């Protein structure tokens, strides 16, 4: 009996020891492979953070450039090369998921309530299991993500002096009128005139508001949403000086959808309360509109107005077209509560308050973000019309962003847009003299809350 009890104890001890050895082996495998995974994840985290930071610094040149810069950074630590379809260049690198070797890269461009531009970089890798293969685990998935916003103000570059994003940028008739665009132009449909002698003039080289060539003599470009201009014509100036470049099948530019200036108040419901010392004051105009006279610097949001008319209005402190007006710049904001035709026939306004390179401090002092009229896009955008008649003297400096508005002018009128003007369509008729003057290096300027950098 005693010998049998002793043997049973020894057998149980062997089973216990075997279990302990298996458990220790499993823990050893787990510790080893998990340790390798944690080390790899630390590297991925550093790479995703650095790539997001690098990319976010390029948002001022567009989201494609931001994505491309992030991908350029990752080529080193992840050992791949560009192009990696569909990321082929600084102008063609969309957000999305890219796979190279054991790595998956996901880029996402987004907007938050605090930051107008945010870049997310998510990295995943499949790491082979070492000892964990003994337990049927051949691959371990490791992931890390980085999110970054531009530090300092967010800058969104203007792409075109004139853009018609859903229709034509056309000249009808012509008469003795002239139509000139001194920077890049875009038309979803036709660009030019229905009679050759009065086609739209575009200089071969981009020129500034004052006629001087932009730095580096960048070539001008005429871009189309389709594959052709459908027979309308334009000419490059000077005549015989050679051509700029033409881009076909280009997507409609909507870079300012989330970049408009904002204002919290005060709210005015009568014209008497909206004036101080005879000048209009910035704020929210409910059911009324500043019309005629002078506007103090700042942002004016107009809501609930039918056929808003600005009359003969100008800045209280006005500087010439195309120049920076840090002491008097104004911006007018419209939305879908405003309806009908916007009358800007007598408006002489400047919204440029930040066009220096390098910039002064503080940035964007009047908060206009370099917009002079902003109508927004999507369901809340202003979707009325603009019809400028004879003898108008319209002169607007800054970014005019009205992508849902059909613009037209006719008769003997003089109209000048200096900066960047975006409409749904643009039609100029009769003897109108209209100029879309470019401002070299023009950006929309937005605040970035807590200063940007890595955010969580």
XYZ file of C-alpha atoms in Angstrom:
456
model
C 0.000 0.000 0.000
C 2.754 2.390 0.901
C 4.627 1.789 -2.353
C 1.461 2.275 -4.412
C 0.688 5.626 -2.696
C 4.225 6.868 -3.307
C 4.050 5.976 -7.026
C 0.756 7.814 -7.351
C 2.308 10.918 -5.811
C 5.250 10.731 -8.159
C 2.907 10.429 -11.166
C 0.941 13.435 -10.053
C 4.130 15.414 -9.572
C 5.233 14.607 -13.122
C 1.882 15.829 -14.491
C 2.129 19.034 -12.463
C 5.720 19.600 -13.583
C 4.764 18.994 -17.209
C 1.934 21.530 -16.888
C 4.271 24.059 -15.321
C 6.827 23.547 -18.107
C 4.132 23.983 -20.791
C 2.783 27.102 -19.077
C 6.270 28.568 -18.712
C 6.984 27.766 -22.343
C 3.757 29.451 -23.432
C 4.520 32.498 -21.293
C 8.048 32.625 -22.679
C 6.742 32.496 -26.229
C 4.156 35.166 -25.391
C 6.706 37.434 -23.737
C 9.174 37.037 -26.597
C 6.738 37.614 -29.461
C 4.756 40.304 -27.632
C 8.027 42.028 -26.787
C 8.995 42.045 -30.441
C 5.534 43.344 -31.310
C 5.729 46.149 -28.757
C 9.117 47.171 -30.080
C 7.771 47.193 -33.644
C 4.726 49.189 -32.547
C 6.941 51.825 -30.926
C 8.727 52.208 -34.241
C 5.426 52.391 -36.130
C 4.131 55.008 -33.706
C 7.209 57.162 -34.199
C 6.922 56.803 -37.977
C 3.187 57.593 -38.123
C 3.606 60.646 -35.860
C 6.531 61.976 -37.876
C 4.776 61.375 -41.209
C 1.602 63.134 -39.994
C 3.650 66.122 -38.790
C 5.594 66.335 -42.039
C 2.457 66.105 -44.153
C 0.451 68.625 -42.136
C 3.113 71.270 -42.725
C 2.301 71.059 -46.458
C -1.465 71.634 -46.222
C -0.997 75.194 -47.499
C -0.087 73.628 -50.852
C -3.153 71.381 -50.906
C -4.197 68.001 -49.522
C -2.449 66.085 -52.306
C 0.825 67.756 -51.375
C 0.246 66.990 -47.678
C -0.388 63.317 -48.464
C 2.616 63.133 -50.781
C 4.911 64.694 -48.183
C 3.772 62.120 -45.604
C 4.397 59.299 -48.084
C 7.822 60.725 -48.920
C 8.751 60.596 -45.254
C 7.636 56.965 -44.945
C 9.714 55.742 -47.895
C 12.786 55.635 -45.634
C 11.638 53.746 -42.532
C 9.270 51.445 -44.458
C 11.721 50.821 -47.324
C 9.605 51.557 -50.385
C 9.754 54.098 -53.190
C 7.361 56.469 -54.912
C 5.309 56.517 -57.074
C 2.991 54.060 -55.360
C -0.256 54.101 -57.335
C -2.390 56.170 -57.123
C 0.070 58.406 -55.222
C 2.188 59.477 -58.165
C 3.097 63.119 -57.531
C 2.608 66.131 -55.273
C -0.534 66.991 -57.245
C -1.885 63.437 -57.466
C -1.741 61.690 -54.114
C -5.276 61.151 -52.809
C -6.237 60.000 -49.349
C -6.800 56.263 -49.115
C -5.107 52.964 -48.330
C -1.769 51.926 -49.818
C -0.039 48.551 -49.457
C 3.690 47.980 -49.777
C 5.390 44.779 -48.616
C 4.254 43.917 -45.106
C 2.920 47.433 -44.515
C -0.485 49.037 -45.022
C -0.631 52.849 -45.015
C -3.935 54.686 -44.618
C -4.078 58.462 -45.140
C -7.160 60.483 -44.199
C -7.677 64.224 -44.689
C -10.355 65.659 -42.443
C -11.651 68.763 -40.689
C -12.518 69.240 -37.021
C -14.286 72.047 -35.202
C -10.902 73.244 -33.964
C -8.676 72.567 -36.959
C -9.605 73.250 -40.594
C -7.053 70.698 -41.807
C -6.097 67.432 -40.118
C -3.980 64.591 -41.497
C -4.322 61.064 -40.071
C -1.646 58.484 -40.824
C -2.417 54.878 -39.807
C 0.273 52.218 -40.229
C -0.245 48.450 -40.004
C 2.229 45.654 -40.429
C 2.122 41.861 -40.367
C 4.976 40.537 -38.220
C 5.766 36.812 -38.491
C 5.380 34.936 -35.237
C 8.603 33.346 -33.953
C 7.818 30.864 -31.181
C 4.095 31.571 -31.300
C 3.951 29.466 -34.468
C 4.170 26.467 -32.148
C 0.649 27.387 -31.076
C -0.688 28.056 -34.592
C -0.166 31.840 -34.673
C 1.848 32.597 -37.827
C 1.238 36.387 -38.111
C 0.846 39.184 -35.577
C -0.885 42.410 -36.686
C 0.638 45.582 -35.299
C -0.826 49.069 -35.804
C -0.204 52.689 -34.834
C -1.694 56.034 -35.825
C -0.629 59.662 -35.881
C -2.819 62.769 -36.240
C -1.489 66.242 -36.924
C -2.743 69.709 -37.836
C -0.633 72.550 -39.236
C 1.080 74.677 -36.633
C 0.230 78.340 -36.677
C -2.388 79.555 -39.141
C -3.668 77.103 -41.720
C -3.085 78.366 -45.246
C -5.158 77.126 -48.177
C -3.714 78.253 -51.495
C -5.923 79.835 -54.127
C -5.683 77.804 -57.337
C -7.349 80.076 -59.905
C -7.893 83.762 -60.619
C -11.219 82.718 -62.165
C -13.066 79.414 -61.763
C -16.479 78.373 -63.084
C -16.908 75.037 -61.324
C -20.153 73.746 -62.808
C -20.654 75.685 -66.052
C -18.991 77.976 -68.588
C -16.622 80.890 -68.170
C -17.803 82.536 -71.361
C -17.897 85.779 -73.283
C -20.978 86.426 -75.429
C -20.914 88.925 -78.278
C -17.900 90.932 -77.300
C -18.536 94.322 -78.901
C -15.774 96.663 -77.810
C -15.416 94.922 -74.462
C -12.360 93.185 -73.070
C -12.093 90.202 -70.755
C -8.750 89.414 -69.139
C -7.630 86.827 -66.602
C -4.046 87.369 -65.412
C -3.717 84.082 -63.511
C -4.795 80.450 -63.975
C -8.383 79.866 -65.116
C -10.783 76.942 -64.777
C -14.009 76.117 -66.585
C -16.103 73.034 -66.051
C -17.504 73.587 -69.546
C -16.438 76.278 -72.028
C -13.737 78.882 -71.586
C -13.553 81.838 -73.944
C -15.773 83.649 -76.432
C -18.374 82.795 -79.021
C -16.592 85.114 -81.464
C -12.863 84.891 -81.978
C -11.928 88.598 -82.096
C -13.179 89.054 -78.540
C -11.818 85.921 -76.942
C -10.657 85.967 -73.356
C -7.034 87.035 -72.845
C -4.755 85.067 -70.520
C -1.057 85.985 -70.267
C 1.462 83.192 -70.774
C 3.114 83.983 -67.418
C 1.202 84.641 -64.204
C 1.234 88.331 -63.314
C 0.510 90.056 -60.034
C -2.264 92.580 -59.424
C 0.130 95.376 -60.478
C 1.130 93.707 -63.751
C 4.520 92.459 -62.576
C 5.341 88.793 -63.290
C 4.982 86.479 -60.291
C 8.235 85.266 -58.752
C 9.881 82.535 -60.814
C 7.725 83.412 -63.861
C 5.224 80.553 -63.372
C 3.436 79.534 -66.556
C -0.278 80.182 -66.670
C -2.741 77.344 -67.107
C -6.234 76.966 -68.487
C -7.962 73.910 -67.005
C -11.167 72.177 -68.065
C -13.537 69.831 -66.292
C -13.953 67.907 -69.542
C -11.721 66.933 -72.412
C -12.205 70.091 -74.480
C -13.310 73.723 -74.478
C -16.140 72.731 -76.861
C -15.092 75.220 -79.512
C -14.895 78.484 -77.556
C -11.576 80.273 -77.780
C -9.196 82.345 -75.719
C -5.792 83.736 -76.480
C -2.553 83.873 -74.587
C -1.069 87.334 -74.136
C 1.046 88.814 -75.465
C -0.259 87.599 -78.800
C 2.372 85.439 -80.470
C 4.233 85.040 -77.189
C 3.612 81.327 -76.972
C 1.121 79.344 -74.932
C 0.710 78.454 -71.318
C -0.423 74.957 -70.426
C -3.807 73.277 -70.752
C -5.226 70.713 -68.352
C -8.125 68.449 -69.318
C -10.520 66.388 -67.192
C -9.623 68.342 -64.070
C -11.846 68.056 -60.985
C -13.782 71.165 -59.974
C -11.817 73.174 -57.398
C -13.600 73.587 -54.056
C -10.677 74.367 -51.721
C -12.540 76.826 -49.498
C -15.610 74.798 -48.517
C -14.672 74.860 -44.830
C -12.401 77.905 -44.749
C -14.828 80.812 -44.549
C -14.594 83.492 -41.879
C -16.889 83.166 -38.873
C -18.413 85.630 -36.418
C -20.396 85.168 -33.214
C -22.041 88.585 -33.051
C -23.377 91.034 -32.077
C -26.652 90.646 -33.973
C -28.306 93.658 -35.595
C -31.935 93.766 -36.755
C -32.168 97.472 -37.666
C -29.907 99.661 -39.759
C -29.793 102.255 -36.984
C -28.355 99.811 -34.448
C -25.821 98.502 -36.991
C -24.096 101.875 -37.395
C -21.662 103.766 -35.206
C -20.443 107.210 -36.164
C -22.127 106.743 -39.515
C -20.130 103.568 -40.326
C -21.420 100.000 -40.531
C -20.143 97.765 -37.727
C -19.159 94.084 -38.131
C -21.559 91.477 -36.779
C -24.575 89.398 -37.759
C -27.136 91.235 -39.891
C -30.534 89.555 -39.455
C -33.026 90.651 -42.094
C -30.940 93.706 -43.036
C -27.859 94.325 -45.128
C -25.114 96.975 -45.020
C -25.796 99.075 -48.127
C -23.966 102.200 -49.173
C -21.557 104.171 -47.012
C -18.510 102.686 -45.311
C -17.810 99.471 -43.409
C -15.598 99.255 -40.343
C -13.062 96.394 -40.479
C -14.231 92.874 -39.694
C -16.662 90.157 -40.750
C -20.303 90.776 -41.711
C -22.677 87.797 -41.776
C -25.974 88.417 -43.581
C -28.930 86.144 -42.858
C -32.533 86.095 -44.021
C -32.271 88.715 -46.769
C -33.938 88.589 -50.181
C -31.989 90.241 -53.042
C -29.200 91.652 -50.851
C -27.886 94.923 -52.294
C -24.588 96.405 -51.128
C -25.108 99.643 -53.006
C -22.137 102.012 -53.317
C -20.217 100.675 -50.342
C -16.539 100.667 -49.438
C -14.152 100.135 -46.512
C -13.922 102.849 -43.888
C -10.157 102.526 -44.350
C -9.550 101.440 -47.938
C -6.296 100.496 -49.629
C -5.933 100.000 -53.368
C -6.938 96.814 -55.215
C -4.631 93.888 -54.523
C -2.815 95.494 -51.583
C -2.994 94.451 -47.956
C -5.530 96.337 -45.842
C -4.587 95.368 -42.285
C -6.468 98.299 -40.749
C -9.710 98.099 -42.684
C -10.298 94.755 -44.453
C -13.871 93.458 -44.544
C -15.516 90.133 -45.398
C -19.198 89.541 -46.221
C -20.655 86.078 -45.493
C -23.893 84.813 -47.059
C -25.748 81.504 -46.661
C -28.866 79.674 -47.826
C -31.154 81.933 -45.801
C -30.282 84.662 -48.298
C -32.049 84.421 -51.649
C -32.364 86.095 -55.016
C -29.832 88.365 -56.714
C -26.788 89.797 -54.942
C -26.158 93.370 -56.108
C -22.459 94.298 -56.037
C -22.609 96.806 -58.917
C -21.301 99.735 -56.871
C -19.210 97.842 -54.304
C -15.555 98.817 -53.878
C -14.255 96.540 -51.118
C -10.965 95.053 -49.936
C -10.835 91.867 -47.846
C -7.075 91.269 -48.006
C -5.534 91.506 -44.557
C -2.756 88.904 -44.806
C -0.754 88.702 -48.042
C 2.818 89.108 -46.826
C 5.545 86.482 -47.149
C 6.993 86.101 -44.583
C 3.867 87.138 -42.706
C 3.606 89.889 -40.124
C 2.465 89.234 -36.590
C -0.343 88.933 -35.751
C -1.717 87.009 -38.693
C -5.088 87.818 -40.241
C -5.752 90.842 -37.986
C -9.313 91.518 -39.211
C -10.320 87.846 -39.270
C -11.398 87.980 -42.919
C -9.149 85.040 -43.895
C -8.550 87.087 -47.112
C -12.153 86.604 -48.247
C -14.136 89.615 -49.390
C -17.390 87.712 -50.172
C -18.009 84.137 -49.001
C -21.128 82.179 -49.924
C -20.118 78.653 -48.982
C -21.016 75.393 -50.701
C -23.295 72.430 -50.087
C -26.851 72.672 -48.690
C -26.105 75.759 -46.578
C -24.415 77.723 -49.364
C -25.794 80.870 -50.957
C -27.365 79.810 -54.266
C -28.617 83.085 -55.692
C -27.344 84.989 -58.718
C -25.219 88.039 -59.560
C -26.258 90.239 -62.487
C -24.139 93.344 -63.034
C -25.698 95.862 -65.379
C -24.471 98.915 -67.318
C -22.193 101.537 -65.765
C -21.230 99.374 -62.773
C -17.933 100.119 -61.005
C -17.465 96.861 -59.095
C -13.967 96.499 -57.620
C -13.464 93.615 -55.153
C -10.090 92.589 -53.686
C -9.694 89.228 -51.968
C -11.232 85.811 -52.403
C -14.775 85.756 -53.795
C -16.116 82.255 -53.106
C -19.613 81.765 -54.523
C -19.520 78.250 -56.016
C -23.328 77.966 -56.239
C -23.893 81.369 -57.849
C -24.370 82.081 -61.576
C -22.567 85.338 -62.366
C -23.394 87.549 -65.367
C -22.618 91.062 -66.531
C -23.857 92.996 -69.543
C -23.817 96.373 -71.175
C -21.204 99.073 -70.813
C -19.746 98.167 -67.440
C -16.347 98.010 -65.745
C -15.798 95.163 -63.298
C -12.583 94.213 -61.508
C -11.926 91.200 -59.296
C -8.459 91.121 -57.725
C -7.434 87.849 -56.106
C -9.499 84.737 -56.775
C -13.133 84.495 -57.893
C -15.109 81.213 -57.898
C -18.617 80.973 -59.335
C -20.862 78.207 -60.600
C -20.685 79.880 -64.015
C -19.548 83.221 -65.433
C -21.026 84.988 -68.475
C -19.861 88.365 -69.758
C -21.871 90.070 -72.512
C -21.834 93.180 -74.655
C -19.215 95.861 -74.099
C -18.219 94.935 -70.547
C -14.610 95.475 -69.546
C -13.918 92.837 -66.934
C -10.625 91.823 -65.354
C -9.795 88.949 -63.013
C -6.413 90.025 -61.629
C -4.254 87.443 -59.883
C -2.508 87.993 -56.531
C 0.671 85.927 -56.535
C 0.789 83.378 -53.706
C -2.691 84.228 -52.412
C -3.918 82.025 -49.532
C -7.023 81.744 -47.450
C -5.924 82.101 -43.834
C -7.585 80.195 -41.004
C -6.914 79.976 -37.291
C -5.809 76.606 -35.912
C -7.009 76.594 -32.315
C -4.354 75.166 -30.027
C -1.482 75.732 -32.399
C -1.552 72.494 -34.359
C 1.159 69.848 -34.262
C 0.389 66.341 -33.013
C -3.133 66.032 -31.662
C -4.963 63.059 -30.158
